[in-house]
C-alpha cells in the first residue's frame, strides 16, 4: 500500500508509492489558504530529494495541470521495464539475415567464433540504463531482476546460458545466427547447393562446409569438416577436420588433398591424399599416392597400383592390379609427419634461394618444422611404449594380384603369385 502523509490542516495529502519511484500531491478545495511551507514540510518528512524535474516533464508530456482534488506528480523517477541490456558481441544485422544454406560468395562474409567464446551478455552498468539511476529518495535503484527463464529461452542451438555470469557462450566453433524470435544460435556448418567449378580465387570456409554438388578445378581450405555429395576432380583441398566424399576423388595431383581428420570416400583415382586420421573407402583406390596416419579400411574395397603408406592396420577386400602393374603397400611409424617434413623442407629450400626477401616466412617455417619434428618424436615414443599385444597387420580378405611389394616396418614381402587370402603380422 502507498504511504499517505497530510499537513496539520488536512487539506494537503502526499501519497508515496511503494515502488519508491513517485510521489503524488493532492490539494483539497476549501476556503482555507494553502501554505507553501506545509508542502515543504511534507517533502522533508517524506525524505524526497530527487525526481522533481522529471515530474514536471511528465506533466508537460501528458498535458496535466495542477488542480484541486486531482493528484499530480510532485516527484517522479522512471524505471524502464526490461532495461537490462543484452549486449551482442557480433554483427547483429548480419546474424539476423544468416541462414544455413548459402551461396559461394557468402563464404567471405562469415566470421568464425571459437568454442567457449562469450557471444552475448547482460549489461549491468548503471550508467548505461535508459531510466533513472536513483529513486525519489536519492537512493540508487537496484538493477532490475533478470527473468532467468526468459533468458534461457534465448539460448538456441549450440549456445548455453551461464546463469551466474549472465552470459551466452558458444558450445562449438561456428558463426552466430539470431532468428525472428531473438534466439541466438551457432551454425557449425553451412550448406552450398551448387557446384564449385574452376573458381577464380581460393575458396575459404571458416567453418564446416557441405557441398551439394561437385568440386572441380578448385583450391579449397576448410577450417572444419567437409562433405561433398558429388565428385572431387582436379582440385587441391586443405581440411582441418574430416572429409566425406560421396562420389569419387579423381586426378587431384600434388599437393592433392591434405586432411587433418578422417577420410571417407568411394574411389580415389590418380590422386594424392595425405590423411592424418583413418582413411576408409568402399570401392577402389587406383594409381594414387596415399598416406594415412591411423590406418586404412577398405573391407569392400580394392587397392590397385600406386604407393600406399599407413601408420596403422590395413584391411582390404582385394589388392593388386590384375593387368600386372606394380602395387606398393607400406606400414611405417607416423608417415604423416615424415611426409609433412619432406614438404616443409622442400619449401625451405625454395625460400633460402632469396633469404633476405623471405626472412619472415623462413622464421615461421622453421617453427613449423620444429613442431613437426617434436610431434614425430612423440609418435615414435608412443609406438615404442605400446603394449606387446598391439601388433600391426595387413589383411586382404579375398585376392592378391601380383606384383605387390609390401613393407611392414623393417620387413619386406614381395608377392609374385596370385593369392586367395593374405595376412601379414608385425614381427619382432
PDB file of N, CA, C and O in Angstrom, residues 344-363 365-366:
ATOM      1  N   UNK A 344      57.806 -29.490 -46.070  1.00  0.00           N
ATOM      2  CA  UNK A 344      58.330 -28.281 -45.445  1.00  0.00           C
ATOM      3  C   UNK A 344      59.785 -28.039 -45.824  1.00  0.00           C
ATOM      4  O   UNK A 344      60.206 -26.898 -46.050  1.00  0.00           O
ATOM      5  N   UNK A 345      60.546 -29.114 -45.907  1.00  0.00           N
ATOM      6  CA  UNK A 345      61.957 -28.983 -46.279  1.00  0.00           C
ATOM      7  C   UNK A 345      62.105 -28.494 -47.709  1.00  0.00           C
ATOM      8  O   UNK A 345      62.951 -27.636 -48.019  1.00  0.00           O
ATOM      9  N   UNK A 346      61.278 -29.037 -48.605  1.00  0.00           N
ATOM     10  CA  UNK A 346      61.314 -28.568 -49.990  1.00  0.00           C
ATOM     11  C   UNK A 346      60.983 -27.078 -50.079  1.00  0.00           C
ATOM     12  O   UNK A 346      61.604 -26.328 -50.844  1.00  0.00           O
ATOM     13  N   UNK A 347      60.000 -26.666 -49.302  1.00  0.00           N
ATOM     14  CA  UNK A 347      59.622 -25.258 -49.288  1.00  0.00           C
ATOM     15  C   UNK A 347      60.754 -24.399 -48.746  1.00  0.00           C
ATOM     16  O   UNK A 347      61.030 -23.303 -49.270  1.00  0.00           O
ATOM     17  N   UNK A 348      61.449 -24.890 -47.732  1.00  0.00           N
ATOM     18  CA  UNK A 348      62.560 -24.138 -47.150  1.00  0.00           C
ATOM     19  C   UNK A 348      63.680 -23.948 -48.160  1.00  0.00           C
ATOM     20  O   UNK A 348      64.300 -22.863 -48.242  1.00  0.00           O
ATOM     21  N   UNK A 349      63.962 -24.970 -48.948  1.00  0.00           N
ATOM     22  CA  UNK A 349      64.999 -24.863 -49.974  1.00  0.00           C
ATOM     23  C   UNK A 349      64.664 -23.751 -50.962  1.00  0.00           C
ATOM     24  O   UNK A 349      65.529 -22.960 -51.362  1.00  0.00           O
ATOM     25  N   UNK A 350      63.383 -23.679 -51.342  1.00  0.00           N
ATOM     26  CA  UNK A 350      62.954 -22.623 -52.256  1.00  0.00           C
ATOM     27  C   UNK A 350      63.118 -21.234 -51.644  1.00  0.00           C
ATOM     28  O   UNK A 350      63.595 -20.301 -52.293  1.00  0.00           O
ATOM     29  N   UNK A 351      62.729 -21.107 -50.369  1.00  0.00           N
ATOM     30  CA  UNK A 351      62.789 -19.800 -49.711  1.00  0.00           C
ATOM     31  C   UNK A 351      64.223 -19.316 -49.520  1.00  0.00           C
ATOM     32  O   UNK A 351      64.508 -18.115 -49.623  1.00  0.00           O
ATOM     33  N   UNK A 352      65.126 -20.237 -49.264  1.00  0.00           N
ATOM     34  CA  UNK A 352      66.513 -19.850 -48.981  1.00  0.00           C
ATOM     35  C   UNK A 352      67.266 -19.427 -50.233  1.00  0.00           C
ATOM     36  O   UNK A 352      68.409 -18.974 -50.138  1.00  0.00           O
ATOM     37  N   UNK A 353      66.643 -19.552 -51.389  1.00  0.00           N
ATOM     38  CA  UNK A 353      67.258 -19.017 -52.589  1.00  0.00           C
ATOM     39  C   UNK A 353      67.274 -17.489 -52.563  1.00  0.00           C
ATOM     40  O   UNK A 353      68.078 -16.858 -53.256  1.00  0.00           O
ATOM     41  N   UNK A 354      66.369 -16.901 -51.765  1.00  0.00           N
ATOM     42  CA  UNK A 354      66.342 -15.450 -51.578  1.00  0.00           C
ATOM     43  C   UNK A 354      66.052 -15.170 -50.106  1.00  0.00           C
ATOM     44  O   UNK A 354      64.955 -14.737 -49.738  1.00  0.00           O
ATOM     45  N   UNK A 355      67.026 -15.438 -49.216  1.00  0.00           N
ATOM     46  CA  UNK A 355      66.771 -15.370 -47.770  1.00  0.00           C
ATOM     47  C   UNK A 355      66.403 -13.990 -47.250  1.00  0.00           C
ATOM     48  O   UNK A 355      65.633 -13.865 -46.299  1.00  0.00           O
ATOM     49  N   UNK A 356      66.897 -12.945 -47.845  1.00  0.00           N
ATOM     50  CA  UNK A 356      66.612 -11.589 -47.361  1.00  0.00           C
ATOM     51  C   UNK A 356      65.140 -11.255 -47.569  1.00  0.00           C
ATOM     52  O   UNK A 356      64.458 -10.746 -46.673  1.00  0.00           O
ATOM     53  N   UNK A 357      64.634 -11.556 -48.745  1.00  0.00           N
ATOM     54  CA  UNK A 357      63.243 -11.232 -49.054  1.00  0.00           C
ATOM     55  C   UNK A 357      62.265 -12.140 -48.316  1.00  0.00           C
ATOM     56  O   UNK A 357      61.110 -11.766 -48.089  1.00  0.00           O
ATOM     57  N   UNK A 358      62.731 -13.327 -47.914  1.00  0.00           N
ATOM     58  CA  UNK A 358      61.830 -14.317 -47.306  1.00  0.00           C
ATOM     59  C   UNK A 358      62.117 -14.549 -45.826  1.00  0.00           C
ATOM     60  O   UNK A 358      61.784 -15.602 -45.281  1.00  0.00           O
ATOM     61  N   UNK A 359      62.717 -13.553 -45.166  1.00  0.00           N
ATOM     62  CA  UNK A 359      63.135 -13.737 -43.767  1.00  0.00           C
ATOM     63  C   UNK A 359      61.973 -14.137 -42.859  1.00  0.00           C
ATOM     64  O   UNK A 359      62.072 -15.100 -42.090  1.00  0.00           O
ATOM     65  N   UNK A 360      60.854 -13.420 -42.941  1.00  0.00           N
ATOM     66  CA  UNK A 360      59.716 -13.694 -42.049  1.00  0.00           C
ATOM     67  C   UNK A 360      59.143 -15.082 -42.308  1.00  0.00           C
ATOM     68  O   UNK A 360      58.845 -15.828 -41.361  1.00  0.00           O
ATOM     69  N   UNK A 361      59.003 -15.450 -43.581  1.00  0.00           N
ATOM     70  CA  UNK A 361      58.432 -16.769 -43.898  1.00  0.00           C
ATOM     71  C   UNK A 361      59.387 -17.890 -43.494  1.00  0.00           C
ATOM     72  O   UNK A 361      58.950 -18.964 -43.065  1.00  0.00           O
ATOM     73  N   UNK A 362      60.693 -17.652 -43.609  1.00  0.00           N
ATOM     74  CA  UNK A 362      61.673 -18.655 -43.193  1.00  0.00           C
ATOM     75  C   UNK A 362      61.580 -18.903 -41.693  1.00  0.00           C
ATOM     76  O   UNK A 362      61.620 -20.048 -41.220  1.00  0.00           O
ATOM     77  N   UNK A 363      61.432 -17.831 -40.920  1.00  0.00           N
ATOM     78  CA  UNK A 363      61.299 -17.982 -39.459  1.00  0.00           C
ATOM     79  C   UNK A 363      60.046 -18.769 -39.106  1.00  0.00           C
ATOM     80  O   UNK A 363      60.068 -19.650 -38.239  1.00  0.00           O
ATOM     81  N   UNK A 365      58.475 -20.883 -41.019  1.00  0.00           N
ATOM     82  CA  UNK A 365      58.630 -22.260 -41.485  1.00  0.00           C
ATOM     83  C   UNK A 365      59.541 -23.056 -40.555  1.00  0.00           C
ATOM     84  O   UNK A 365      59.310 -24.246 -40.304  1.00  0.00           O
ATOM     85  N   UNK A 366      60.564 -22.410 -40.015  1.00  0.00           N
ATOM     86  CA  UNK A 366      61.434 -23.077 -39.033  1.00  0.00           C
ATOM     87  C   UNK A 366      60.644 -23.520 -37.806  1.00  0.00           C
ATOM     88  O   UNK A 366      60.871 -24.608 -37.265  1.00  0.00           O
TER      89      UNK A 366
END
